[in-house]
Amino acid sequence: MAVPVRDAIIAGNWKMNYGPRRAAEFTYEIISELGMLVNRYPYVLSILCPPAISLMAVREVLDAHLFRRVELGAQNMYFEEQGAFTGEIAPSMVRELCSTVILGHSERRTYFGETDGAVNRKVLAAFRHSLRPIVCVGEHLDQYEAGSTEAVIRSQVTQSVAGIDAEDAPNLVIAYEPIWAIGTGKAATAEGAGKVISLIRQLYGEMYGGKAARELRILYGGSVTSANIGEFIAHPDIDGALVGGASLKPDFLEIVRNTIEVMQKQQ
Ligand code: PGA
C-alpha cells in the first residue's frame, strides 16, 4: 500500500450538542466500528470534537478502547495560560484531554466577535502546548456573490496563521468553510472548494515555504455528508472534512468509510 502525501482528517464538530451523558453514549455507539475502520486503513485520522463539558466523558470512552487513530478535539480555547478569565478554558487544560483544537470557527467569529488577531494568538498558544490547531476560514454569502472570496480568504489566512515557528508550520490544519454552505444543505462543489483550497496552499507556501505547504492539511467544511464526501476527497488538494450536522449521526461512520474507499482507489 503506497503512502499518501498527506493523510486525511475527518473531524466531527458537534457544536453545542450532546452533554456528557449523551456524548458518552453516542461515542459508545460508533467507537468500535470507527476504530476498526481507521485501524484497518491508517491514513485517515478521525477526530471527535464534543462541547468542552463533554470532553472528559468522551475521553473515558476513547481510553477504554484505545484506537490510535480516533482522537479528541476541543471546539475552542483561550490563549492565556491561566487566571481570571471566567468561563474560558486554557490551552494546558485542553492538552490534558485532547490532541487538537478547532480555532476561529465562523460561528465563533460571527456570534462571539473573534477576530483574526485573537485566532492568531490562539494558534500560537496551541503550538506552545503541542496541540494541533484546525483553523477555520471562509467567506459570507454576500462576499461570495460579490466575487470577493479570494480577498477574504487571503486576509483571513495571512492574519490568522501568522508567526508560526518553522518546525510547527507543517502541523497546522486549515478548514475552508464557506459560511453559506454551513448547515444549509448547500455544499460547495468540489471544484469550487478545491480552487479556494489550492489558493490557501499557495498562500501558505509564500508564508512558510514549499515543504510546509505540501504537508499542510486543508479540509473542506459545509454540509458534508456521506453522499458528497467522495467528491471532496477525490480532489488532490482537499485532505478531509470538518463535519457538523452529519457528525452527530451514524452517517459519520459512512463518511469515514467513503473517505477510505476513495483514498484506496487513488493508490
Ligand atoms: P455542517 O457544519 O456540516 O453542519 O454544515 C460544518 C461546520 O460548521 O464545521
PDB file of C-alpha atoms and ligand atoms in Angstrom:
ATOM      1  CA  MET A   1       0.000   0.000   0.000  1.00  0.00           C
ATOM      2  CA  ALA A   2       1.560   3.309  -1.108  1.00  0.00           C
ATOM      3  CA  VAL A   3       1.737   6.057   1.495  1.00  0.00           C
ATOM      4  CA  PRO A   4      -0.327   9.120   0.513  1.00  0.00           C
ATOM      5  CA  VAL A   5       1.429  12.515   0.519  1.00  0.00           C
ATOM      6  CA  ARG A   6      -0.847  13.682   3.348  1.00  0.00           C
ATOM      7  CA  ASP A   7      -3.118  11.527   5.443  1.00  0.00           C
ATOM      8  CA  ALA A   8      -6.738  12.638   5.596  1.00  0.00           C
ATOM      9  CA  ILE A   9      -8.596  14.047   8.573  1.00  0.00           C
ATOM     10  CA  ILE A  10     -12.309  13.582   9.178  1.00  0.00           C
ATOM     11  CA  ALA A  11     -13.218  15.750  12.160  1.00  0.00           C
ATOM     12  CA  GLY A  12     -16.669  15.886  13.714  1.00  0.00           C
ATOM     13  CA  ASN A  13     -17.622  19.282  15.100  1.00  0.00           C
ATOM     14  CA  TRP A  14     -20.536  18.517  17.415  1.00  0.00           C
ATOM     15  CA  LYS A  15     -21.066  22.227  18.126  1.00  0.00           C
ATOM     16  CA  MET A  16     -23.408  22.824  21.106  1.00  0.00           C
ATOM     17  CA  ASN A  17     -24.916  19.328  21.015  1.00  0.00           C
ATOM     18  CA  TYR A  18     -24.588  16.347  23.367  1.00  0.00           C
ATOM     19  CA  GLY A  19     -23.899  16.908  27.052  1.00  0.00           C
ATOM     20  CA  PRO A  20     -21.641  14.459  28.907  1.00  0.00           C
ATOM     21  CA  ARG A  21     -24.191  11.639  29.163  1.00  0.00           C
ATOM     22  CA  ARG A  22     -25.352  11.658  25.578  1.00  0.00           C
ATOM     23  CA  ALA A  23     -21.811  12.316  24.327  1.00  0.00           C
ATOM     24  CA  ALA A  24     -20.517   9.182  26.050  1.00  0.00           C
ATOM     25  CA  GLU A  25     -23.487   7.166  24.801  1.00  0.00           C
ATOM     26  CA  PHE A  26     -23.044   8.302  21.199  1.00  0.00           C
ATOM     27  CA  THR A  27     -19.308   7.636  21.320  1.00  0.00           C
ATOM     28  CA  TYR A  28     -20.055   4.095  22.551  1.00  0.00           C
ATOM     29  CA  GLU A  29     -22.450   3.669  19.639  1.00  0.00           C
ATOM     30  CA  ILE A  30     -19.847   4.476  16.995  1.00  0.00           C
ATOM     31  CA  ILE A  31     -16.445   3.757  18.536  1.00  0.00           C
ATOM     32  CA  SER A  32     -15.939   0.081  17.653  1.00  0.00           C
ATOM     33  CA  GLU A  33     -16.800   0.491  14.011  1.00  0.00           C
ATOM     34  CA  LEU A  34     -14.984   3.811  13.701  1.00  0.00           C
ATOM     35  CA  GLY A  35     -11.893   2.468  15.431  1.00  0.00           C
ATOM     36  CA  MET A  36     -11.811  -0.641  13.281  1.00  0.00           C
ATOM     37  CA  LEU A  37     -12.180   1.362  10.060  1.00  0.00           C
ATOM     38  CA  VAL A  38      -9.295   3.697  10.824  1.00  0.00           C
ATOM     39  CA  ASN A  39      -7.158   0.883  12.219  1.00  0.00           C
ATOM     40  CA  ARG A  40      -7.508  -1.072   9.025  1.00  0.00           C
ATOM     41  CA  TYR A  41      -6.637   1.940   6.909  1.00  0.00           C
ATOM     42  CA  PRO A  42      -4.257   4.124   8.921  1.00  0.00           C
ATOM     43  CA  TYR A  43      -4.109   7.073   6.534  1.00  0.00           C
ATOM     44  CA  VAL A  44      -7.349   8.507   7.846  1.00  0.00           C
ATOM     45  CA  LEU A  45      -7.397  10.224  11.211  1.00  0.00           C
ATOM     46  CA  SER A  46     -10.766  10.800  12.842  1.00  0.00           C
ATOM     47  CA  ILE A  47     -11.200  13.466  15.483  1.00  0.00           C
ATOM     48  CA  LEU A  48     -14.290  13.865  17.667  1.00  0.00           C
ATOM     49  CA  CYS A  49     -14.904  17.425  18.911  1.00  0.00           C
ATOM     50  CA  PRO A  50     -17.664  17.490  21.534  1.00  0.00           C
ATOM     51  CA  PRO A  51     -18.570  20.520  23.665  1.00  0.00           C
ATOM     52  CA  ALA A  52     -15.978  21.307  26.353  1.00  0.00           C
ATOM     53  CA  ILE A  53     -18.127  19.979  29.176  1.00  0.00           C
ATOM     54  CA  SER A  54     -18.369  16.588  27.429  1.00  0.00           C
ATOM     55  CA  LEU A  55     -14.675  16.162  26.616  1.00  0.00           C
ATOM     56  CA  MET A  56     -13.905  14.106  29.725  1.00  0.00           C
ATOM     57  CA  ALA A  57     -16.856  11.786  29.145  1.00  0.00           C
ATOM     58  CA  VAL A  58     -15.750  11.097  25.572  1.00  0.00           C
ATOM     59  CA  ARG A  59     -12.103  10.768  26.664  1.00  0.00           C
ATOM     60  CA  GLU A  60     -13.096   7.970  29.030  1.00  0.00           C
ATOM     61  CA  VAL A  61     -14.821   6.046  26.252  1.00  0.00           C
ATOM     62  CA  LEU A  62     -11.821   6.501  23.950  1.00  0.00           C
ATOM     63  CA  ASP A  63      -9.414   5.394  26.685  1.00  0.00           C
ATOM     64  CA  ALA A  64     -11.440   2.243  27.210  1.00  0.00           C
ATOM     65  CA  HIS A  65     -10.977   1.327  23.538  1.00  0.00           C
ATOM     66  CA  LEU A  66      -7.532   2.637  22.625  1.00  0.00           C
ATOM     67  CA  PHE A  67      -7.916   3.092  18.896  1.00  0.00           C
ATOM     68  CA  ARG A  68      -4.848   5.049  17.885  1.00  0.00           C
ATOM     69  CA  ARG A  69      -6.455   6.950  15.021  1.00  0.00           C
ATOM     70  CA  VAL A  70      -9.503   8.204  16.885  1.00  0.00           C
ATOM     71  CA  GLU A  71      -8.559  11.424  18.632  1.00  0.00           C
ATOM     72  CA  LEU A  72     -10.292  14.064  20.692  1.00  0.00           C
ATOM     73  CA  GLY A  73     -10.511  17.780  19.924  1.00  0.00           C
ATOM     74  CA  ALA A  74     -11.939  20.871  21.612  1.00  0.00           C
ATOM     75  CA  GLN A  75     -14.033  23.419  19.722  1.00  0.00           C
ATOM     76  CA  ASN A  76     -12.311  26.474  21.155  1.00  0.00           C
ATOM     77  CA  MET A  77      -9.960  27.667  23.897  1.00  0.00           C
ATOM     78  CA  TYR A  78      -8.478  30.890  25.222  1.00  0.00           C
ATOM     79  CA  PHE A  79      -4.894  31.964  24.538  1.00  0.00           C
ATOM     80  CA  GLU A  80      -3.917  32.942  28.102  1.00  0.00           C
ATOM     81  CA  GLU A  81      -2.221  30.340  30.293  1.00  0.00           C
ATOM     82  CA  GLN A  82      -4.420  30.675  33.397  1.00  0.00           C
ATOM     83  CA  GLY A  83      -6.099  33.172  35.689  1.00  0.00           C
ATOM     84  CA  ALA A  84      -9.135  35.387  35.988  1.00  0.00           C
ATOM     85  CA  PHE A  85     -10.935  34.650  32.704  1.00  0.00           C
ATOM     86  CA  THR A  86     -14.325  33.381  33.824  1.00  0.00           C
ATOM     87  CA  GLY A  87     -15.818  30.795  31.532  1.00  0.00           C
ATOM     88  CA  GLU A  88     -12.682  30.265  29.462  1.00  0.00           C
ATOM     89  CA  ILE A  89     -10.513  27.175  29.040  1.00  0.00           C
ATOM     90  CA  ALA A  90      -6.695  27.312  28.967  1.00  0.00           C
ATOM     91  CA  PRO A  91      -4.555  25.530  26.358  1.00  0.00           C
ATOM     92  CA  SER A  92      -2.902  23.344  29.028  1.00  0.00           C
ATOM     93  CA  MET A  93      -6.355  22.192  30.171  1.00  0.00           C
ATOM     94  CA  VAL A  94      -7.313  21.240  26.638  1.00  0.00           C
ATOM     95  CA  ARG A  95      -3.991  19.410  26.247  1.00  0.00           C
ATOM     96  CA  GLU A  96      -4.740  17.189  29.248  1.00  0.00           C
ATOM     97  CA  LEU A  97      -7.528  15.551  27.254  1.00  0.00           C
ATOM     98  CA  CYS A  98      -7.109  16.469  23.585  1.00  0.00           C
ATOM     99  CA  SER A  99      -4.692  16.368  20.663  1.00  0.00           C
ATOM    100  CA  THR A 100      -6.492  19.002  18.660  1.00  0.00           C
ATOM    101  CA  VAL A 101      -8.398  22.262  18.932  1.00  0.00           C
ATOM    102  CA  ILE A 102     -10.697  23.930  16.407  1.00  0.00           C
ATOM    103  CA  LEU A 103      -9.981  27.674  16.271  1.00  0.00           C
ATOM    104  CA  GLY A 104     -11.761  30.584  14.616  1.00  0.00           C
ATOM    105  CA  HIS A 105     -14.865  28.688  13.540  1.00  0.00           C
ATOM    106  CA  SER A 106     -17.192  31.080  11.686  1.00  0.00           C
ATOM    107  CA  GLU A 107     -19.777  30.738  14.480  1.00  0.00           C
ATOM    108  CA  ARG A 108     -17.156  31.983  16.958  1.00  0.00           C
ATOM    109  CA  ARG A 109     -16.241  34.808  14.630  1.00  0.00           C
ATOM    110  CA  THR A 110     -19.891  35.776  13.971  1.00  0.00           C
ATOM    111  CA  TYR A 111     -21.555  35.319  17.389  1.00  0.00           C
ATOM    112  CA  PHE A 112     -18.624  35.868  19.740  1.00  0.00           C
ATOM    113  CA  GLY A 113     -16.668  38.526  17.891  1.00  0.00           C
ATOM    114  CA  GLU A 114     -13.471  36.550  17.350  1.00  0.00           C
ATOM    115  CA  THR A 115     -11.038  38.443  15.166  1.00  0.00           C
ATOM    116  CA  ASP A 116      -8.169  37.135  13.063  1.00  0.00           C
ATOM    117  CA  GLY A 117      -5.840  38.652  15.664  1.00  0.00           C
ATOM    118  CA  ALA A 118      -7.421  36.655  18.500  1.00  0.00           C
ATOM    119  CA  VAL A 119      -7.436  33.488  16.393  1.00  0.00           C
ATOM    120  CA  ASN A 120      -3.737  34.031  15.693  1.00  0.00           C
ATOM    121  CA  ARG A 121      -2.909  34.297  19.409  1.00  0.00           C
ATOM    122  CA  LYS A 122      -4.816  31.052  19.964  1.00  0.00           C
ATOM    123  CA  VAL A 123      -2.935  29.288  17.168  1.00  0.00           C
ATOM    124  CA  LEU A 124       0.416  30.251  18.697  1.00  0.00           C
ATOM    125  CA  ALA A 125      -0.797  29.182  22.154  1.00  0.00           C
ATOM    126  CA  ALA A 126      -1.944  25.835  20.734  1.00  0.00           C
ATOM    127  CA  PHE A 127       1.531  25.147  19.327  1.00  0.00           C
ATOM    128  CA  ARG A 128       3.170  26.150  22.613  1.00  0.00           C
ATOM    129  CA  HIS A 129       1.156  23.308  24.162  1.00  0.00           C
ATOM    130  CA  SER A 130       1.665  20.769  21.366  1.00  0.00           C
ATOM    131  CA  LEU A 131      -1.958  20.960  20.292  1.00  0.00           C
ATOM    132  CA  ARG A 132      -2.873  20.585  16.627  1.00  0.00           C
ATOM    133  CA  PRO A 133      -4.916  23.642  15.603  1.00  0.00           C
ATOM    134  CA  ILE A 134      -7.637  23.368  12.972  1.00  0.00           C
ATOM    135  CA  VAL A 135      -8.058  26.976  11.856  1.00  0.00           C
ATOM    136  CA  CYS A 136     -11.321  27.800  10.083  1.00  0.00           C
ATOM    137  CA  VAL A 137     -11.626  30.368   7.311  1.00  0.00           C
ATOM    138  CA  GLY A 138     -14.466  31.114   4.910  1.00  0.00           C
ATOM    139  CA  GLU A 139     -16.463  33.838   3.217  1.00  0.00           C
ATOM    140  CA  HIS A 140     -20.035  35.037   3.803  1.00  0.00           C
ATOM    141  CA  LEU A 141     -22.703  34.650   1.115  1.00  0.00           C
ATOM    142  CA  ASP A 142     -22.609  38.329   0.134  1.00  0.00           C
ATOM    143  CA  GLN A 143     -18.824  38.180  -0.193  1.00  0.00           C
ATOM    144  CA  TYR A 144     -19.145  35.048  -2.318  1.00  0.00           C
ATOM    145  CA  GLU A 145     -21.742  36.692  -4.531  1.00  0.00           C
ATOM    146  CA  ALA A 146     -19.648  39.845  -4.842  1.00  0.00           C
ATOM    147  CA  GLY A 147     -16.710  37.730  -6.060  1.00  0.00           C
ATOM    148  CA  SER A 148     -14.516  38.690  -3.122  1.00  0.00           C
ATOM    149  CA  THR A 149     -13.855  35.148  -1.837  1.00  0.00           C
ATOM    150  CA  GLU A 150     -10.175  35.277  -2.757  1.00  0.00           C
ATOM    151  CA  ALA A 151      -9.573  38.611  -0.997  1.00  0.00           C
ATOM    152  CA  VAL A 152     -11.412  37.451   2.149  1.00  0.00           C
ATOM    153  CA  ILE A 153      -9.501  34.178   2.319  1.00  0.00           C
ATOM    154  CA  ARG A 154      -6.180  35.874   1.648  1.00  0.00           C
ATOM    155  CA  SER A 155      -6.747  38.292   4.506  1.00  0.00           C
ATOM    156  CA  GLN A 156      -8.011  35.624   6.953  1.00  0.00           C
ATOM    157  CA  VAL A 157      -5.169  33.212   6.212  1.00  0.00           C
ATOM    158  CA  THR A 158      -2.338  35.729   6.309  1.00  0.00           C
ATOM    159  CA  GLN A 159      -3.546  37.165   9.625  1.00  0.00           C
ATOM    160  CA  SER A 160      -4.846  34.065  11.450  1.00  0.00           C
ATOM    161  CA  VAL A 161      -1.851  31.846  10.849  1.00  0.00           C
ATOM    162  CA  ALA A 162       0.978  34.397  11.003  1.00  0.00           C
ATOM    163  CA  GLY A 163       4.157  33.994  13.059  1.00  0.00           C
ATOM    164  CA  ILE A 164       4.236  30.197  13.356  1.00  0.00           C
ATOM    165  CA  ASP A 165       7.657  28.598  14.027  1.00  0.00           C
ATOM    166  CA  ALA A 166       9.130  26.793  11.032  1.00  0.00           C
ATOM    167  CA  GLU A 167       9.024  23.397  12.759  1.00  0.00           C
ATOM    168  CA  ASP A 168       5.341  23.806  13.690  1.00  0.00           C
ATOM    169  CA  ALA A 169       4.189  25.075  10.288  1.00  0.00           C
ATOM    170  CA  PRO A 170       3.628  21.633   8.680  1.00  0.00           C
ATOM    171  CA  ASN A 171       1.423  20.549  11.602  1.00  0.00           C
ATOM    172  CA  LEU A 172      -1.239  23.186  11.115  1.00  0.00           C
ATOM    173  CA  VAL A 173      -4.613  22.208   9.678  1.00  0.00           C
ATOM    174  CA  ILE A 174      -6.831  24.719   7.888  1.00  0.00           C
ATOM    175  CA  ALA A 175     -10.545  24.148   7.278  1.00  0.00           C
ATOM    176  CA  TYR A 176     -12.066  26.065   4.401  1.00  0.00           C
ATOM    177  CA  GLU A 177     -15.724  26.508   5.310  1.00  0.00           C
ATOM    178  CA  PRO A 178     -17.739  28.846   3.106  1.00  0.00           C
ATOM    179  CA  ILE A 179     -20.275  30.262   5.548  1.00  0.00           C
ATOM    180  CA  TRP A 180     -23.092  29.966   3.030  1.00  0.00           C
ATOM    181  CA  ALA A 181     -22.537  26.208   2.962  1.00  0.00           C
ATOM    182  CA  ILE A 182     -22.585  25.622   6.742  1.00  0.00           C
ATOM    183  CA  GLY A 183     -25.734  23.921   7.980  1.00  0.00           C
ATOM    184  CA  THR A 184     -27.628  24.880   4.822  1.00  0.00           C
ATOM    185  CA  GLY A 185     -27.556  21.589   2.947  1.00  0.00           C
ATOM    186  CA  LYS A 186     -25.939  23.505   0.082  1.00  0.00           C
ATOM    187  CA  ALA A 187     -22.376  22.260  -0.029  1.00  0.00           C
ATOM    188  CA  ALA A 188     -19.829  23.908  -2.299  1.00  0.00           C
ATOM    189  CA  THR A 189     -18.798  21.900  -5.337  1.00  0.00           C
ATOM    190  CA  ALA A 190     -15.552  20.004  -5.028  1.00  0.00           C
ATOM    191  CA  GLU A 191     -14.230  22.082  -7.911  1.00  0.00           C
ATOM    192  CA  GLY A 192     -15.180  25.405  -6.279  1.00  0.00           C
ATOM    193  CA  ALA A 193     -13.839  24.409  -2.858  1.00  0.00           C
ATOM    194  CA  GLY A 194     -10.755  22.905  -4.479  1.00  0.00           C
ATOM    195  CA  LYS A 195      -9.929  26.185  -6.170  1.00  0.00           C
ATOM    196  CA  VAL A 196     -10.015  28.107  -2.872  1.00  0.00           C
ATOM    197  CA  ILE A 197      -8.098  25.354  -1.115  1.00  0.00           C
ATOM    198  CA  SER A 198      -5.375  25.430  -3.778  1.00  0.00           C
ATOM    199  CA  LEU A 199      -5.121  29.177  -3.190  1.00  0.00           C
ATOM    200  CA  ILE A 200      -4.756  28.583   0.565  1.00  0.00           C
ATOM    201  CA  ARG A 201      -1.942  26.104  -0.096  1.00  0.00           C
ATOM    202  CA  GLN A 202      -0.210  28.612  -2.353  1.00  0.00           C
ATOM    203  CA  LEU A 203      -0.529  31.377   0.267  1.00  0.00           C
ATOM    204  CA  TYR A 204       0.839  29.072   2.935  1.00  0.00           C
ATOM    205  CA  GLY A 205       3.793  28.294   0.684  1.00  0.00           C
ATOM    206  CA  GLU A 206       4.502  32.021   0.374  1.00  0.00           C
ATOM    207  CA  MET A 207       4.433  32.287   4.173  1.00  0.00           C
ATOM    208  CA  TYR A 208       6.265  29.119   5.224  1.00  0.00           C
ATOM    209  CA  GLY A 209       7.874  27.588   2.140  1.00  0.00           C
ATOM    210  CA  GLY A 210       7.078  24.694  -0.158  1.00  0.00           C
ATOM    211  CA  LYS A 211       7.626  21.843   2.282  1.00  0.00           C
ATOM    212  CA  ALA A 212       5.222  23.233   4.894  1.00  0.00           C
ATOM    213  CA  ALA A 213       2.650  23.925   2.163  1.00  0.00           C
ATOM    214  CA  ARG A 214       2.914  20.371   0.843  1.00  0.00           C
ATOM    215  CA  GLU A 215       2.435  18.940   4.334  1.00  0.00           C
ATOM    216  CA  LEU A 216      -0.340  21.340   5.394  1.00  0.00           C
ATOM    217  CA  ARG A 217      -3.668  19.561   5.581  1.00  0.00           C
ATOM    218  CA  ILE A 218      -6.620  21.550   4.288  1.00  0.00           C
ATOM    219  CA  LEU A 219     -10.137  20.326   4.975  1.00  0.00           C
ATOM    220  CA  TYR A 220     -13.420  21.325   3.413  1.00  0.00           C
ATOM    221  CA  GLY A 221     -16.418  22.035   5.664  1.00  0.00           C
ATOM    222  CA  GLY A 222     -20.046  22.914   4.967  1.00  0.00           C
ATOM    223  CA  SER A 223     -22.912  20.435   4.579  1.00  0.00           C
ATOM    224  CA  VAL A 224     -20.624  17.424   4.176  1.00  0.00           C
ATOM    225  CA  THR A 225     -22.495  14.103   4.171  1.00  0.00           C
ATOM    226  CA  SER A 226     -21.746  10.521   3.174  1.00  0.00           C
ATOM    227  CA  ALA A 227     -23.301  11.362  -0.214  1.00  0.00           C
ATOM    228  CA  ASN A 228     -20.837  14.111  -1.164  1.00  0.00           C
ATOM    229  CA  ILE A 229     -17.632  13.344   0.794  1.00  0.00           C
ATOM    230  CA  GLY A 230     -16.239  11.204  -2.036  1.00  0.00           C
ATOM    231  CA  GLU A 231     -16.087  14.135  -4.465  1.00  0.00           C
ATOM    232  CA  PHE A 232     -14.169  16.274  -1.993  1.00  0.00           C
ATOM    233  CA  ILE A 233     -11.692  13.544  -1.097  1.00  0.00           C
ATOM    234  CA  ALA A 234     -11.086  12.827  -4.784  1.00  0.00           C
ATOM    235  CA  HIS A 235      -9.783  16.388  -5.251  1.00  0.00           C
ATOM    236  CA  PRO A 236      -5.979  16.273  -4.949  1.00  0.00           C
ATOM    237  CA  ASP A 237      -5.754  19.386  -2.759  1.00  0.00           C
ATOM    238  CA  ILE A 238      -8.562  18.506  -0.286  1.00  0.00           C
ATOM    239  CA  ASP A 239      -7.367  16.459   2.669  1.00  0.00           C
ATOM    240  CA  GLY A 240     -10.569  15.675   4.503  1.00  0.00           C
ATOM    241  CA  ALA A 241     -13.540  17.372   6.074  1.00  0.00           C
ATOM    242  CA  LEU A 242     -14.794  19.221   9.097  1.00  0.00           C
ATOM    243  CA  VAL A 243     -18.257  17.772   9.538  1.00  0.00           C
ATOM    244  CA  GLY A 244     -21.002  19.462  11.566  1.00  0.00           C
ATOM    245  CA  GLY A 245     -24.564  18.091  11.442  1.00  0.00           C
ATOM    246  CA  ALA A 246     -23.665  14.705   9.959  1.00  0.00           C
ATOM    247  CA  SER A 247     -21.101  14.052  12.715  1.00  0.00           C
ATOM    248  CA  LEU A 248     -23.942  13.700  15.238  1.00  0.00           C
ATOM    249  CA  LYS A 249     -25.302  10.641  13.459  1.00  0.00           C
ATOM    250  CA  PRO A 250     -24.030   7.246  12.395  1.00  0.00           C
ATOM    251  CA  ASP A 251     -23.643   8.867   8.942  1.00  0.00           C
ATOM    252  CA  PHE A 252     -20.253   9.946  10.335  1.00  0.00           C
ATOM    253  CA  LEU A 253     -19.126   6.317  10.006  1.00  0.00           C
ATOM    254  CA  GLU A 254     -20.284   6.270   6.414  1.00  0.00           C
ATOM    255  CA  ILE A 255     -18.299   9.467   5.756  1.00  0.00           C
ATOM    256  CA  VAL A 256     -15.156   7.818   7.127  1.00  0.00           C
ATOM    257  CA  ARG A 257     -15.869   4.637   5.140  1.00  0.00           C
ATOM    258  CA  ASN A 258     -16.324   6.563   1.890  1.00  0.00           C
ATOM    259  CA  THR A 259     -13.168   8.577   2.550  1.00  0.00           C
ATOM    260  CA  ILE A 260     -11.173   5.370   2.919  1.00  0.00           C
ATOM    261  CA  GLU A 261     -12.707   3.921  -0.223  1.00  0.00           C
ATOM    262  CA  VAL A 262     -11.719   6.931  -2.355  1.00  0.00           C
ATOM    263  CA  MET A 263      -8.219   7.113  -0.864  1.00  0.00           C
ATOM    264  CA  GLN A 264      -7.634   3.421  -1.527  1.00  0.00           C
ATOM    265  CA  LYS A 265      -8.686   3.861  -5.148  1.00  0.00           C
ATOM    266  CA  GLN A 266      -6.206   6.726  -5.526  1.00  0.00           C
ATOM    267  CA  GLN A 267      -3.269   4.477  -4.638  1.00  0.00           C
TER     268      GLN A 267
HETATM  269  P1  PGA B   1     -22.270  21.455   8.752  1.00  0.00           P
HETATM  270  O1  PGA B   1     -21.238  22.288   9.645  1.00  0.00           O
HETATM  271  O2  PGA B   1     -21.568  20.190   8.325  1.00  0.00           O
HETATM  272  O3  PGA B   1     -23.433  21.189   9.649  1.00  0.00           O
HETATM  273  O4  PGA B   1     -22.622  22.304   7.566  1.00  0.00           O
HETATM  274  C1  PGA B   1     -19.869  22.343   9.351  1.00  0.00           C
HETATM  275  C2  PGA B   1     -19.132  23.201  10.345  1.00  0.00           C
HETATM  276  O5  PGA B   1     -19.665  24.247  10.755  1.00  0.00           O
HETATM  277  O6  PGA B   1     -18.000  22.865  10.760  1.00  0.00           O
END
